[in-house]
CSV table of C-alpha atoms in Angstrom, one decimal:
chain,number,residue,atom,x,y,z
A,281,UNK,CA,-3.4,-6.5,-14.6
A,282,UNK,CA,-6.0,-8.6,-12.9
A,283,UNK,CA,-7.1,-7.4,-9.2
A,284,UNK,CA,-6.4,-8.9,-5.9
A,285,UNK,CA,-10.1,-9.2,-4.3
A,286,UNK,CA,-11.1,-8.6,-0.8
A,287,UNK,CA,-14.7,-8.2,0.9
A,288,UNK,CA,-14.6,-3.9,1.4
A,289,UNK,CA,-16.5,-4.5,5.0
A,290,UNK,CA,-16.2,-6.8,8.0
A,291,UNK,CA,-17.9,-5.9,11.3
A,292,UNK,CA,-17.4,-8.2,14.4
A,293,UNK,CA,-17.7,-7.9,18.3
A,294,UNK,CA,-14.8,-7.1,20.5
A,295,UNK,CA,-13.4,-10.6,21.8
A,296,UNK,CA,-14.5,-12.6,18.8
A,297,UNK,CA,-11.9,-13.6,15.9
A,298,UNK,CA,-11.8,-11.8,12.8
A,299,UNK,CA,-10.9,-13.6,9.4
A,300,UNK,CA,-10.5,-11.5,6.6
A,301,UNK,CA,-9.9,-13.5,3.1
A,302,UNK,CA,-8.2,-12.4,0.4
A,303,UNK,CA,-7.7,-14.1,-3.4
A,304,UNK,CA,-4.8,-13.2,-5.5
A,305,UNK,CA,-3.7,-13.8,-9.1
A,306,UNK,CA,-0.2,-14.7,-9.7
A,307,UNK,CA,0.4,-18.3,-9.1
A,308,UNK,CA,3.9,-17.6,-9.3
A,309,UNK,CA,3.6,-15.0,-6.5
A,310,UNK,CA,7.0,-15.5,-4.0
A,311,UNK,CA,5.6,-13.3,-1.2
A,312,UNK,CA,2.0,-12.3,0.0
A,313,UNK,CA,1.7,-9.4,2.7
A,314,UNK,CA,-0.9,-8.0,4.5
A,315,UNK,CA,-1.2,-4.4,5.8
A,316,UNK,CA,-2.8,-2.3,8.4
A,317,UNK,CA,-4.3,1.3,7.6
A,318,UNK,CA,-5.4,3.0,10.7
A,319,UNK,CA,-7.6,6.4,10.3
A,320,UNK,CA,-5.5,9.1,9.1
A,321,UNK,CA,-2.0,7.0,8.3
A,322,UNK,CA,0.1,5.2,6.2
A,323,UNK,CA,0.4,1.7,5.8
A,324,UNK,CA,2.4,-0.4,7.8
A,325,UNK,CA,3.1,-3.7,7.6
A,326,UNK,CA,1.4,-6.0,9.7
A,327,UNK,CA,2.6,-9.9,8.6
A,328,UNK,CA,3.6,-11.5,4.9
A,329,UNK,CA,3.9,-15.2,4.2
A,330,UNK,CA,6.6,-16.8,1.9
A,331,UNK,CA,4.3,-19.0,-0.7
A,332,UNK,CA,5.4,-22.3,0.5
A,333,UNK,CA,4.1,-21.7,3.6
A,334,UNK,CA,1.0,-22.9,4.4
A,335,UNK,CA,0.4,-20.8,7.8
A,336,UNK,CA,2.3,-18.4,10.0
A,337,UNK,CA,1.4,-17.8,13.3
A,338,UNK,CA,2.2,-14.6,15.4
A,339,UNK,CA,1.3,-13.4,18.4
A,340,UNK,CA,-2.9,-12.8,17.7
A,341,UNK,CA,-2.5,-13.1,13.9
A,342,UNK,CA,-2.6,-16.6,12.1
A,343,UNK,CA,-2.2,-16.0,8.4
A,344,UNK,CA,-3.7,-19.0,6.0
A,345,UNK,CA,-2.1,-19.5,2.5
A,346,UNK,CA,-4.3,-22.3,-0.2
A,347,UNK,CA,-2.0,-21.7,-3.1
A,348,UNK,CA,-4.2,-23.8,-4.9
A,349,UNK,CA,-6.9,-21.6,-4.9
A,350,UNK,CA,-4.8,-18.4,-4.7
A,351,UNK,CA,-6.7,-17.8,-1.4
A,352,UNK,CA,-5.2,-15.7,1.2
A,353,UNK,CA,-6.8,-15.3,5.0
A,354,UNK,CA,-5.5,-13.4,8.0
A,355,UNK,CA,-7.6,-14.0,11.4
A,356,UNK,CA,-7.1,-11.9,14.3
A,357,UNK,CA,-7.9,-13.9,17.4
A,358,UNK,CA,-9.6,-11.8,20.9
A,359,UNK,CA,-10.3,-8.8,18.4
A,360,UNK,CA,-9.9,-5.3,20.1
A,361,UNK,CA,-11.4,-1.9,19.3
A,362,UNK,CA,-8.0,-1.1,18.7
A,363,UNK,CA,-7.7,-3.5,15.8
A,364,UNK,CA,-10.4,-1.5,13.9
A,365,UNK,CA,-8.8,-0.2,10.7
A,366,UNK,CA,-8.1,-0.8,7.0
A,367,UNK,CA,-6.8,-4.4,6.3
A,368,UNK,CA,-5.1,-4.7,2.6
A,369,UNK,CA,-4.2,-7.8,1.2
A,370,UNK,CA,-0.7,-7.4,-1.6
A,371,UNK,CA,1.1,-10.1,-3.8
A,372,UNK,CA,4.3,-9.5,-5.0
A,373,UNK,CA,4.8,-10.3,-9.0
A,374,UNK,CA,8.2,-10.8,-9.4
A,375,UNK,CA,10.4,-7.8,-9.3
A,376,UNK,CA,7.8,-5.2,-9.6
A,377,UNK,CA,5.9,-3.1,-7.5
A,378,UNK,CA,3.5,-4.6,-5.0
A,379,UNK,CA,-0.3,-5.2,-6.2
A,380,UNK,CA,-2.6,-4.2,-3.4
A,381,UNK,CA,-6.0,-5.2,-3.2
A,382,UNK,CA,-9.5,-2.5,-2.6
A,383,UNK,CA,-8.7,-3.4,1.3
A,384,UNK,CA,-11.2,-4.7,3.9
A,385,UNK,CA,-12.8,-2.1,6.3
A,386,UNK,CA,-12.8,-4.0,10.0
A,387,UNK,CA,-14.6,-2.1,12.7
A,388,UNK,CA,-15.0,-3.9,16.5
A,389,UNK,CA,-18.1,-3.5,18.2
A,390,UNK,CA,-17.6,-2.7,21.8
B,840,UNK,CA,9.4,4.2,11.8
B,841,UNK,CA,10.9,4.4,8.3
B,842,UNK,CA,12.2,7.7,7.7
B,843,UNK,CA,9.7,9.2,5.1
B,844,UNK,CA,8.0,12.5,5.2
B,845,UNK,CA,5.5,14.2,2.7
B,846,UNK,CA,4.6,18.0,2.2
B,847,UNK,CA,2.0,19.3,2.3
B,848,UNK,CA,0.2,17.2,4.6
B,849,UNK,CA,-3.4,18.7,3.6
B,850,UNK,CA,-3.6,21.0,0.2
B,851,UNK,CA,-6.6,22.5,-1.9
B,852,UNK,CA,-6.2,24.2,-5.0
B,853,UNK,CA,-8.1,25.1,-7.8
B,854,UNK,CA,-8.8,23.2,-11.5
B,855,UNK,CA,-6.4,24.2,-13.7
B,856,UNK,CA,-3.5,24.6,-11.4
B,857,UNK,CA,-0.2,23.1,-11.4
B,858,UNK,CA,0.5,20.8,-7.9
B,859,UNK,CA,3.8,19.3,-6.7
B,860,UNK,CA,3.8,17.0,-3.8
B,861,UNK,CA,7.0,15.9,-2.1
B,862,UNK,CA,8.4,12.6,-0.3
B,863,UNK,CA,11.7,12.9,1.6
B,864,UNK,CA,13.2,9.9,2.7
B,865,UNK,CA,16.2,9.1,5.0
B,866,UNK,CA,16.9,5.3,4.3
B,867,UNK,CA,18.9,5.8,1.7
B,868,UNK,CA,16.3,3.4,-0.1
B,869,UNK,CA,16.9,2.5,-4.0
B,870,UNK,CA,13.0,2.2,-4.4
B,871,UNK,CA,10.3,5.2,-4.4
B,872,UNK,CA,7.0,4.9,-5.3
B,873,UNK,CA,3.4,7.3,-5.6
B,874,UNK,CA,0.3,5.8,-4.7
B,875,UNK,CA,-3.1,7.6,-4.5
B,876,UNK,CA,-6.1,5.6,-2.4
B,877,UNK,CA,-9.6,6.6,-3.4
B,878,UNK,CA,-13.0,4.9,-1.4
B,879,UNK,CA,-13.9,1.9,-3.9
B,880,UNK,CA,-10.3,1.8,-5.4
B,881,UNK,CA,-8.0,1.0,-2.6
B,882,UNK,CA,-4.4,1.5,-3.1
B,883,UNK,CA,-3.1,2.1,-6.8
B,884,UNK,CA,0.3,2.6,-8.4
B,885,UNK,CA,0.5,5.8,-10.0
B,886,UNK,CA,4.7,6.3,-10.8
B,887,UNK,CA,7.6,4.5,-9.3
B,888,UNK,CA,10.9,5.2,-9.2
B,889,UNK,CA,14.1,2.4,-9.3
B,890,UNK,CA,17.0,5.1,-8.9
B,891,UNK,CA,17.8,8.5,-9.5
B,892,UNK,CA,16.5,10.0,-12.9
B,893,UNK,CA,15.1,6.8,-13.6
B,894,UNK,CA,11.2,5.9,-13.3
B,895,UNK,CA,8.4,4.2,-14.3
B,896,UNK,CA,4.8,4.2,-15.2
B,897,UNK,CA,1.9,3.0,-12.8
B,898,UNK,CA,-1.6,1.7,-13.1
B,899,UNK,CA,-2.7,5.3,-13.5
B,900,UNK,CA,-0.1,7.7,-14.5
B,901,UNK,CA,-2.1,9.7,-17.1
B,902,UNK,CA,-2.0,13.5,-16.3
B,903,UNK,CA,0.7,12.7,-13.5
B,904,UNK,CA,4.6,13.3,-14.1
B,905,UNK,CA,7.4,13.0,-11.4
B,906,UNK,CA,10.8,13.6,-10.7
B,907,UNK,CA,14.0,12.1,-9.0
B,908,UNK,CA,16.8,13.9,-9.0
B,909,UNK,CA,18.4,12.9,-5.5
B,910,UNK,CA,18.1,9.8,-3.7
B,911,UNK,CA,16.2,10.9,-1.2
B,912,UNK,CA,13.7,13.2,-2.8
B,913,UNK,CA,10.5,12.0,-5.2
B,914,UNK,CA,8.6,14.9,-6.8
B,915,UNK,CA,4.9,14.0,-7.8
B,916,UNK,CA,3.2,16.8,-10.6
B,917,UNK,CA,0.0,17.4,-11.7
B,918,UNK,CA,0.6,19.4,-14.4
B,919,UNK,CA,-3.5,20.8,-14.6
B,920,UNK,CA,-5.1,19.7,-11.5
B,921,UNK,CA,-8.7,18.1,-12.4
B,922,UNK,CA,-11.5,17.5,-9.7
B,923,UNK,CA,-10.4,13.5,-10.8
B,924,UNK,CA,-7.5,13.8,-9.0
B,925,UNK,CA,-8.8,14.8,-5.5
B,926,UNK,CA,-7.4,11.8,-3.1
B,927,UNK,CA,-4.9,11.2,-0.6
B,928,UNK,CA,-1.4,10.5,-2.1
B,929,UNK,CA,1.6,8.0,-0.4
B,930,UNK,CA,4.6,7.5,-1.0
B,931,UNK,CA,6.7,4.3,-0.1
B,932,UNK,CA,10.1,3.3,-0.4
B,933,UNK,CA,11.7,-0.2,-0.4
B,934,UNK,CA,15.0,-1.2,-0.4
B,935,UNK,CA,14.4,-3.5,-3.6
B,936,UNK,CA,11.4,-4.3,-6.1
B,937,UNK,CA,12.3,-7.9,-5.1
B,938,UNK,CA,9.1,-9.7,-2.9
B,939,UNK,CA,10.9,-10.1,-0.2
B,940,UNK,CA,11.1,-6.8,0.5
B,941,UNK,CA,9.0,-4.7,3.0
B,942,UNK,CA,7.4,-1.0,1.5
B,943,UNK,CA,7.6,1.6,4.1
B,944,UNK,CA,4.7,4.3,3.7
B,945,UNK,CA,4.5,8.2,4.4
B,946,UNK,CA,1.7,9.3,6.4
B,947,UNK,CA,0.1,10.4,3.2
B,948,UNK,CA,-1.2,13.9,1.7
B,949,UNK,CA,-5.1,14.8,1.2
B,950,UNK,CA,-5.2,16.9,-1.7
B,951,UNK,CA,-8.4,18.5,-2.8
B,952,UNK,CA,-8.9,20.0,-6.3
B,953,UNK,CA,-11.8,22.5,-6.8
């Protein structure tokens, strides 16, 4: 199938926001997630958006849904070095396993 | 944290030789699935399971078989282990393939082939 793309790397400073994009393929997609990979773990999920959402908002994390352009963004306001970890974006395709994209490398400068 | 546990955690073997990881689960979850995540790749699917005794292919299932015979057990098999296959496995359950729900993850297993 085609491939959900994310940027691999995002450096930013410690205090700043972080906005991590995501594009997907299936218009038809009912559910788009985004999950956390710290060094030496599993994946957990971090937030998801139902598609006819346009935002969700929680806490630090504001997650952006353009369904016309299949663009996904999660930005992480006040970044902290404990924020730094593996960010993958994954779109649901009916009933059939998740599709995860390459993920997005985020480290926090200090 | 979802109740999911892998073995081995680490594991090197040689070419040629036959591999079996296991994922343990306590949720009683329908849904099991293998995963291997390689730099450059990210996450992909390699078998999933919707039951007991009954599975499905991945993205990249070639020279990969597994096993379910109890709800809460998923057996992952390299027949011949190639240097290809060096990555860290997961496994996840869900309660359902449907979108709405969440994939729980097992803190993975590194597995190196030499």
């Amino acid at each position: 199938g085609e491939d959900v793309e994310q940027s691999l790397f995002l450096s930013v400073r410690e205090g700043d926001s972080s906005v991590i994009n995501c594009t997907y393929t299936d218009s038809s997609s009912t559910y788009l997630y985004w999950y956390k990979q710290e060094p030496g773990a599993g994946l957990q999920l971090l937030t998801y958006i139902f598609s006819n959402m346009d935002m969700k908002q929680d806490q630090r994390l504001t997650v952006l849904l353009n369904k016309k352009d299949k663009h996904l963004s999660l930005r992480i306001a006040d970044t902290q070095t404990g924020d730094s970890a593996i960010y993958f974006c994954a779109e649901s395709r009916g009933n059939t396993p998740l599709v995860f994209g390459k993920g997005t490398r985020l480290s926090v400068i200090a | 944290d979802a109740g999911i546990t892998q073995s081995p955690r680490h594991k090197v073997t040689e070419t040629g030789t036959p591999v079996t990881l296991r994922c343990h689960q306590t949720e009683n979850h329908r849904y099991m699935y293998w995963y291997r995540q390689d730099p450059g790749h990210g996450l992909r699917l390699i078998h999933y399971s919707y039951g007991v005794k009954d599975t499905d292919k991945g993205e990249v299932s070639d020279g990969y078989s597994v096993s379910r015979s109890k709800t809460e057990d998923f057996l992952l098999t390299l027949e011949s282990a190639t240097s290809s296959q060096t990555s860290v496995y997961f496994c996840a359950i869900s309660e359902s393939a449907r979108s709405s729900y969440e994939q729980y993850f097992g803190p993975g297993t590194r597995l190196t082939v030499t």
